[in-house]
Amino acid sequence: MRRSKLKKYSVLTAVLAGAAGVTAASPADAAAATLKISAGDDAYVSSARAGVVFGAETKLVAGVSGKETKTSFLKFAVPAGTKVAGARLKLTTQASTASTVAVRQVAGTTWTEGKLTAANAPALGSVLMSAVPGATLSVDLGQVVKGPGTYAFALSSTGAAVRFHSAEATTGAPVLEVTTQGDVSPPVPSAPVNNGNCVTDAKLVPSCGVLWGAAAGGFTDTPRDQALRDWEKLSGRTSTIFHTYHKGDEIFPTKSEIAMTAEAANPRVLLTNWKIAYGSTWAKVAQGQQNKRIDAFAARAKAYGKKFFLVLNHEPENDVVAKAGSGFEAKDFAAMYRHTILRLKAQGVTNVVNVMAYMGNEKWMAQSWWKDLYPGDDVVDWMGLDSYVSAEPGYYHYGKFNDLLDRAPTGGGTNFYDWAVTKHAAKPIMVAEWGAYHRVGKIADKAPVFNSVRPELAKRSAIKAIVYFDTKRDDEGDRDISINSTATALAAFKKLAADPIFKVKLG
């Protein structure tokens, strides 16, 4: 987590494969199956309250109520690889009138329910169908939904308001039923469920479930091992992933890291970030000028013996200097990464699992050089993402766990989750840093964020690990990311930590 170059950092977005709840038929039925996709985002907006967000409401509204006109928006994600034969939107009426409701196509798909207002709502497109809803409303969308991708729609009416159940409702949530042909299996095979026998493979990918991890005591003088032990007692669960940070010629794994990952009663795996170019440049590392540093680490890694995660220069976007010859261009990062990993392999290191951890800021994602950071599938084992969300209403990046993930590049474009699961389908995703924050002294309850995590993991099967970053003050001293800033937040987090989805045995 860093905000040194960009005061307001953000995270990447997600809406394609796995971003919505998907129920697939068995392989035997793959020739003709139905996917039931829940809305990734849905909300209504009000003409009279143009700046108000209604994304957390359990209803969608279309029509006139008093002096305001309400319009609802829905967004669905059809997974990569889906061969679409037909599609139908189904809505359940919460309170009906005799009004005609129009279902419209919406071209804009970068909005999220946590930020949508009448003031920033996307433009309404053509009317796809108009009808007076009964107990339900069923709309044929086969001419619009023709393949994988993100689709948005709007509900509008000039008559008295009609209310439908939203995705937040306990029953009758909107669903897009997609009739498919052929194999619609997600690219990453196992869904995030736990059958009691989840175990990691040679690349530390769990056969089921999700790895649970943490970096505790950030930006304090408390030793990392002590901070993690205290955090584990507070949260009620051993952190399977022990997250640490190093730079330059620092000697690691350290004695405490070795000890923490050697406890038979509390199995842990090390995740360490290494800023290998500290005191140098990415270009110089790629040219071999830090080979001595790499070789020294290679010897230590082999001596350590156990499998562990390695991140080279996490959040590299924040360090890019987009100037020819700077040594810190995006292409220099990719070259540095490749050189380091290939040299480690040449030195006989086989126990390192490589994670490419992006900062995921909307501004950086929109840069022309962002795509040049990726060093290649042959040297990357996991796709990583560092993402945070505000629990403070009205503050920057206020939202829930889905908002933490579902952010698009400035100006629009493909979000991180879409890109990762389509371009790098074989790579599991690690949320290598995540957290809910409020400003120091502006206490807000983080429980809604923590309560939203488990449902989102059920929708996003590519996510195989989440690692919390806990601190009372961030690197600039103004954000509290701790899990216990309120009693209700801690209770919600402990409930999350106790979920069996995180019961994964290190293989």
mmCIF file of C-alpha atoms in Angstrom, residues 248-440:
data_model
loop_
_atom_site.group_PDB
_atom_site.id
_atom_site.type_symbol
_atom_site.label_atom_id
_atom_site.label_comp_id
_atom_site.label_asym_id
_atom_site.label_seq_id
_atom_site.Cartn_x
_atom_site.Cartn_y
_atom_site.Cartn_z
ATOM 1 C CA GLY A 248 17.763 -4.246 -1.896
ATOM 2 C CA ASP A 249 20.364 -6.361 -0.132
ATOM 3 C CA GLU A 250 18.280 -7.084 2.968
ATOM 4 C CA ILE A 251 18.771 -10.646 4.157
ATOM 5 C CA PHE A 252 15.575 -12.643 3.847
ATOM 6 C CA PRO A 253 13.878 -14.946 4.596
ATOM 7 C CA THR A 254 14.711 -13.632 8.046
ATOM 8 C CA LYS A 255 15.032 -15.746 11.185
ATOM 9 C CA SER A 256 11.575 -14.663 12.302
ATOM 10 C CA GLU A 257 10.069 -15.428 8.882
ATOM 11 C CA ILE A 258 11.649 -18.868 8.924
ATOM 12 C CA ALA A 259 10.330 -19.458 12.448
ATOM 13 C CA MET A 260 6.821 -18.250 11.592
ATOM 14 C CA THR A 261 6.609 -20.618 8.635
ATOM 15 C CA ALA A 262 8.010 -23.581 10.575
ATOM 16 C CA GLU A 263 5.249 -23.918 13.193
ATOM 17 C CA ALA A 264 3.562 -27.280 12.750
ATOM 18 C CA ALA A 265 0.599 -26.180 14.859
ATOM 19 C CA ASN A 266 0.077 -23.015 12.816
ATOM 20 C CA PRO A 267 1.001 -23.740 9.184
ATOM 21 C CA ARG A 268 1.916 -20.604 7.265
ATOM 22 C CA VAL A 269 3.466 -19.800 3.897
ATOM 23 C CA LEU A 270 5.610 -16.736 3.291
ATOM 24 C CA LEU A 271 4.594 -14.004 0.855
ATOM 25 C CA THR A 272 7.377 -11.473 0.524
ATOM 26 C CA ASN A 273 7.667 -8.343 -1.584
ATOM 27 C CA TRP A 274 11.181 -7.533 -2.772
ATOM 28 C CA LYS A 275 12.141 -4.181 -4.270
ATOM 29 C CA ILE A 276 15.173 -5.661 -5.944
ATOM 30 C CA ALA A 277 16.119 -2.428 -7.737
ATOM 31 C CA TYR A 278 16.434 -0.439 -4.486
ATOM 32 C CA GLY A 279 19.343 1.966 -4.943
ATOM 33 C CA SER A 280 19.491 1.075 -8.632
ATOM 34 C CA THR A 281 17.017 1.033 -11.525
ATOM 35 C CA TRP A 282 14.900 -1.578 -13.215
ATOM 36 C CA ALA A 283 16.933 -1.164 -16.383
ATOM 37 C CA LYS A 284 20.206 -1.802 -14.567
ATOM 38 C CA VAL A 285 18.814 -4.941 -12.949
ATOM 39 C CA ALA A 286 17.700 -6.168 -16.379
ATOM 40 C CA GLN A 287 21.203 -5.472 -17.707
ATOM 41 C CA GLY A 288 22.720 -7.742 -15.065
ATOM 42 C CA GLN A 289 24.132 -5.066 -12.767
ATOM 43 C CA GLN A 290 22.449 -6.625 -9.726
ATOM 44 C CA ASN A 291 23.231 -10.251 -10.496
ATOM 45 C CA LYS A 292 25.269 -10.546 -7.304
ATOM 46 C CA ARG A 293 22.192 -9.478 -5.346
ATOM 47 C CA ILE A 294 20.022 -11.992 -7.210
ATOM 48 C CA ASP A 295 22.492 -14.833 -6.739
ATOM 49 C CA ALA A 296 22.799 -14.158 -3.009
ATOM 50 C CA PHE A 297 19.038 -14.356 -2.692
ATOM 51 C CA ALA A 298 18.984 -17.511 -4.803
ATOM 52 C CA ALA A 299 21.296 -19.210 -2.333
ATOM 53 C CA ARG A 300 19.141 -18.163 0.614
ATOM 54 C CA ALA A 301 15.937 -19.265 -1.135
ATOM 55 C CA LYS A 302 17.355 -22.719 -1.829
ATOM 56 C CA ALA A 303 18.572 -23.024 1.752
ATOM 57 C CA TYR A 304 15.113 -22.065 3.007
ATOM 58 C CA GLY A 305 13.735 -24.985 1.015
ATOM 59 C CA LYS A 306 10.012 -24.387 1.467
ATOM 60 C CA LYS A 307 7.643 -23.052 -1.157
ATOM 61 C CA PHE A 308 6.950 -19.342 -0.816
ATOM 62 C CA PHE A 309 5.383 -16.480 -2.759
ATOM 63 C CA LEU A 310 7.663 -13.793 -4.192
ATOM 64 C CA VAL A 311 6.489 -10.421 -5.479
ATOM 65 C CA LEU A 312 9.022 -8.291 -7.338
ATOM 66 C CA ASN A 313 8.407 -4.573 -6.758
ATOM 67 C CA HIS A 314 4.712 -4.639 -5.854
ATOM 68 C CA GLU A 315 2.547 -1.880 -7.307
ATOM 69 C CA PRO A 316 5.063 -1.006 -10.045
ATOM 70 C CA GLU A 317 2.704 1.492 -11.703
ATOM 71 C CA ASN A 318 3.419 3.904 -8.877
ATOM 72 C CA ASP A 319 7.148 3.841 -9.648
ATOM 73 C CA VAL A 320 7.036 4.227 -13.421
ATOM 74 C CA VAL A 321 8.908 7.218 -14.814
ATOM 75 C CA ALA A 322 7.578 7.401 -18.360
ATOM 76 C CA LYS A 323 10.640 9.078 -19.802
ATOM 77 C CA ALA A 324 13.099 7.487 -22.195
ATOM 78 C CA GLY A 325 16.303 6.575 -20.415
ATOM 79 C CA SER A 326 14.896 6.922 -16.906
ATOM 80 C CA GLY A 327 15.506 3.280 -16.168
ATOM 81 C CA PHE A 328 12.004 3.115 -14.717
ATOM 82 C CA GLU A 329 9.869 2.833 -17.828
ATOM 83 C CA ALA A 330 7.193 0.144 -17.850
ATOM 84 C CA LYS A 331 9.217 -1.911 -20.315
ATOM 85 C CA ASP A 332 12.169 -1.731 -17.901
ATOM 86 C CA PHE A 333 10.026 -3.252 -15.157
ATOM 87 C CA ALA A 334 9.028 -6.156 -17.401
ATOM 88 C CA ALA A 335 12.656 -6.708 -18.384
ATOM 89 C CA MET A 336 13.780 -6.544 -14.745
ATOM 90 C CA TYR A 337 11.157 -9.039 -13.702
ATOM 91 C CA ARG A 338 12.012 -11.477 -16.492
ATOM 92 C CA HIS A 339 15.743 -11.238 -15.881
ATOM 93 C CA THR A 340 15.383 -11.852 -12.152
ATOM 94 C CA ILE A 341 13.064 -14.835 -12.397
ATOM 95 C CA LEU A 342 14.991 -16.463 -15.230
ATOM 96 C CA ARG A 343 18.263 -16.037 -13.340
ATOM 97 C CA LEU A 344 16.748 -17.545 -10.201
ATOM 98 C CA LYS A 345 15.648 -20.522 -12.259
ATOM 99 C CA ALA A 346 19.098 -20.794 -13.788
ATOM 100 C CA GLN A 347 20.534 -20.859 -10.272
ATOM 101 C CA GLY A 348 18.344 -23.861 -9.485
ATOM 102 C CA VAL A 349 15.665 -22.109 -7.416
ATOM 103 C CA THR A 350 12.492 -24.193 -7.624
ATOM 104 C CA ASN A 351 10.609 -23.188 -4.481
ATOM 105 C CA VAL A 352 9.672 -19.620 -5.477
ATOM 106 C CA VAL A 353 6.103 -18.964 -6.680
ATOM 107 C CA ASN A 354 6.003 -15.680 -8.588
ATOM 108 C CA VAL A 355 3.241 -13.112 -8.103
ATOM 109 C CA MET A 356 2.813 -10.063 -10.327
ATOM 110 C CA ALA A 357 1.169 -7.569 -7.925
ATOM 111 C CA TYR A 358 -0.384 -4.500 -9.516
ATOM 112 C CA MET A 359 -1.329 -1.326 -7.695
ATOM 113 C CA GLY A 360 -4.441 -1.096 -9.796
ATOM 114 C CA ASN A 361 -5.038 2.627 -9.852
ATOM 115 C CA GLU A 362 -7.565 3.905 -12.402
ATOM 116 C CA LYS A 363 -5.182 6.636 -13.515
ATOM 117 C CA TRP A 364 -2.308 4.238 -14.118
ATOM 118 C CA MET A 365 -4.479 1.672 -15.877
ATOM 119 C CA ALA A 366 -5.416 4.317 -18.415
ATOM 120 C CA GLN A 367 -1.791 5.031 -19.312
ATOM 121 C CA SER A 368 -0.526 3.811 -22.674
ATOM 122 C CA TRP A 369 2.395 2.102 -20.939
ATOM 123 C CA TRP A 370 0.336 0.079 -18.460
ATOM 124 C CA LYS A 371 0.153 -2.969 -20.718
ATOM 125 C CA ASP A 372 3.949 -2.928 -21.080
ATOM 126 C CA LEU A 373 4.443 -3.836 -17.405
ATOM 127 C CA TYR A 374 3.491 -7.471 -17.857
ATOM 128 C CA PRO A 375 6.652 -9.609 -18.019
ATOM 129 C CA GLY A 376 5.137 -12.731 -19.604
ATOM 130 C CA ASP A 377 3.138 -15.786 -18.624
ATOM 131 C CA ASP A 378 6.276 -17.930 -18.454
ATOM 132 C CA VAL A 379 7.649 -15.962 -15.482
ATOM 133 C CA VAL A 380 4.370 -15.246 -13.677
ATOM 134 C CA ASP A 381 2.554 -17.867 -11.587
ATOM 135 C CA TRP A 382 -0.171 -15.705 -9.961
ATOM 136 C CA MET A 383 -1.833 -12.433 -10.887
ATOM 137 C CA GLY A 384 -1.867 -10.090 -7.896
ATOM 138 C CA LEU A 385 -3.892 -7.010 -7.017
ATOM 139 C CA ASP A 386 -3.543 -4.483 -4.170
ATOM 140 C CA SER A 387 -6.990 -2.976 -3.504
ATOM 141 C CA TYR A 388 -8.619 -0.876 -0.796
ATOM 142 C CA VAL A 389 -12.078 0.545 -0.190
ATOM 143 C CA SER A 390 -13.434 3.270 2.073
ATOM 144 C CA ALA A 391 -16.000 2.511 4.765
ATOM 145 C CA GLU A 392 -16.638 6.224 5.260
ATOM 146 C CA PRO A 393 -19.798 7.383 3.425
ATOM 147 C CA GLY A 394 -19.060 10.112 0.913
ATOM 148 C CA TYR A 395 -15.303 9.620 1.070
ATOM 149 C CA TYR A 396 -13.056 8.550 -1.794
ATOM 150 C CA HIS A 397 -13.740 4.984 -2.961
ATOM 151 C CA TYR A 398 -16.575 4.413 -0.532
ATOM 152 C CA GLY A 399 -18.142 1.010 -1.068
ATOM 153 C CA LYS A 400 -17.948 -2.701 -0.358
ATOM 154 C CA PHE A 401 -15.720 -5.568 -1.447
ATOM 155 C CA ASN A 402 -17.118 -5.581 -4.976
ATOM 156 C CA ASP A 403 -16.263 -1.876 -5.295
ATOM 157 C CA LEU A 404 -12.747 -2.686 -4.191
ATOM 158 C CA LEU A 405 -12.480 -4.885 -7.274
ATOM 159 C CA ASP A 406 -14.890 -3.324 -9.762
ATOM 160 C CA ARG A 407 -13.135 -0.191 -10.949
ATOM 161 C CA ALA A 408 -12.334 0.687 -14.540
ATOM 162 C CA PRO A 409 -9.491 2.743 -15.993
ATOM 163 C CA THR A 410 -10.035 6.465 -16.136
ATOM 164 C CA GLY A 411 -11.969 7.120 -19.333
ATOM 165 C CA GLY A 412 -13.221 3.541 -19.533
ATOM 166 C CA GLY A 413 -11.747 0.308 -20.812
ATOM 167 C CA THR A 414 -11.154 -3.260 -19.695
ATOM 168 C CA ASN A 415 -10.819 -3.717 -15.964
ATOM 169 C CA PHE A 416 -8.198 -5.853 -14.240
ATOM 170 C CA TYR A 417 -10.355 -8.873 -13.443
ATOM 171 C CA ASP A 418 -11.673 -9.038 -17.007
ATOM 172 C CA TRP A 419 -8.173 -8.701 -18.379
ATOM 173 C CA ALA A 420 -6.693 -11.302 -16.051
ATOM 174 C CA VAL A 421 -9.311 -14.005 -16.558
ATOM 175 C CA THR A 422 -9.424 -13.556 -20.327
ATOM 176 C CA LYS A 423 -5.804 -12.811 -21.226
ATOM 177 C CA HIS A 424 -4.241 -14.951 -18.507
ATOM 178 C CA ALA A 425 -6.935 -17.529 -17.867
ATOM 179 C CA ALA A 426 -4.581 -20.126 -16.403
ATOM 180 C CA LYS A 427 -3.356 -17.775 -13.667
ATOM 181 C CA PRO A 428 -5.024 -17.722 -10.249
ATOM 182 C CA ILE A 429 -5.680 -14.286 -8.751
ATOM 183 C CA MET A 430 -4.429 -13.130 -5.374
ATOM 184 C CA VAL A 431 -5.783 -9.994 -3.724
ATOM 185 C CA ALA A 432 -2.297 -9.462 -2.312
ATOM 186 C CA GLU A 433 -3.323 -6.455 -0.242
ATOM 187 C CA TRP A 434 -6.856 -5.461 0.672
ATOM 188 C CA GLY A 435 -8.526 -3.508 3.400
ATOM 189 C CA ALA A 436 -11.341 -1.250 4.497
ATOM 190 C CA TYR A 437 -10.400 2.180 5.798
ATOM 191 C CA HIS A 438 -11.730 5.395 7.224
ATOM 192 C CA ARG A 439 -9.844 8.553 7.996
ATOM 193 C CA VAL A 440 -8.164 8.716 11.365
#
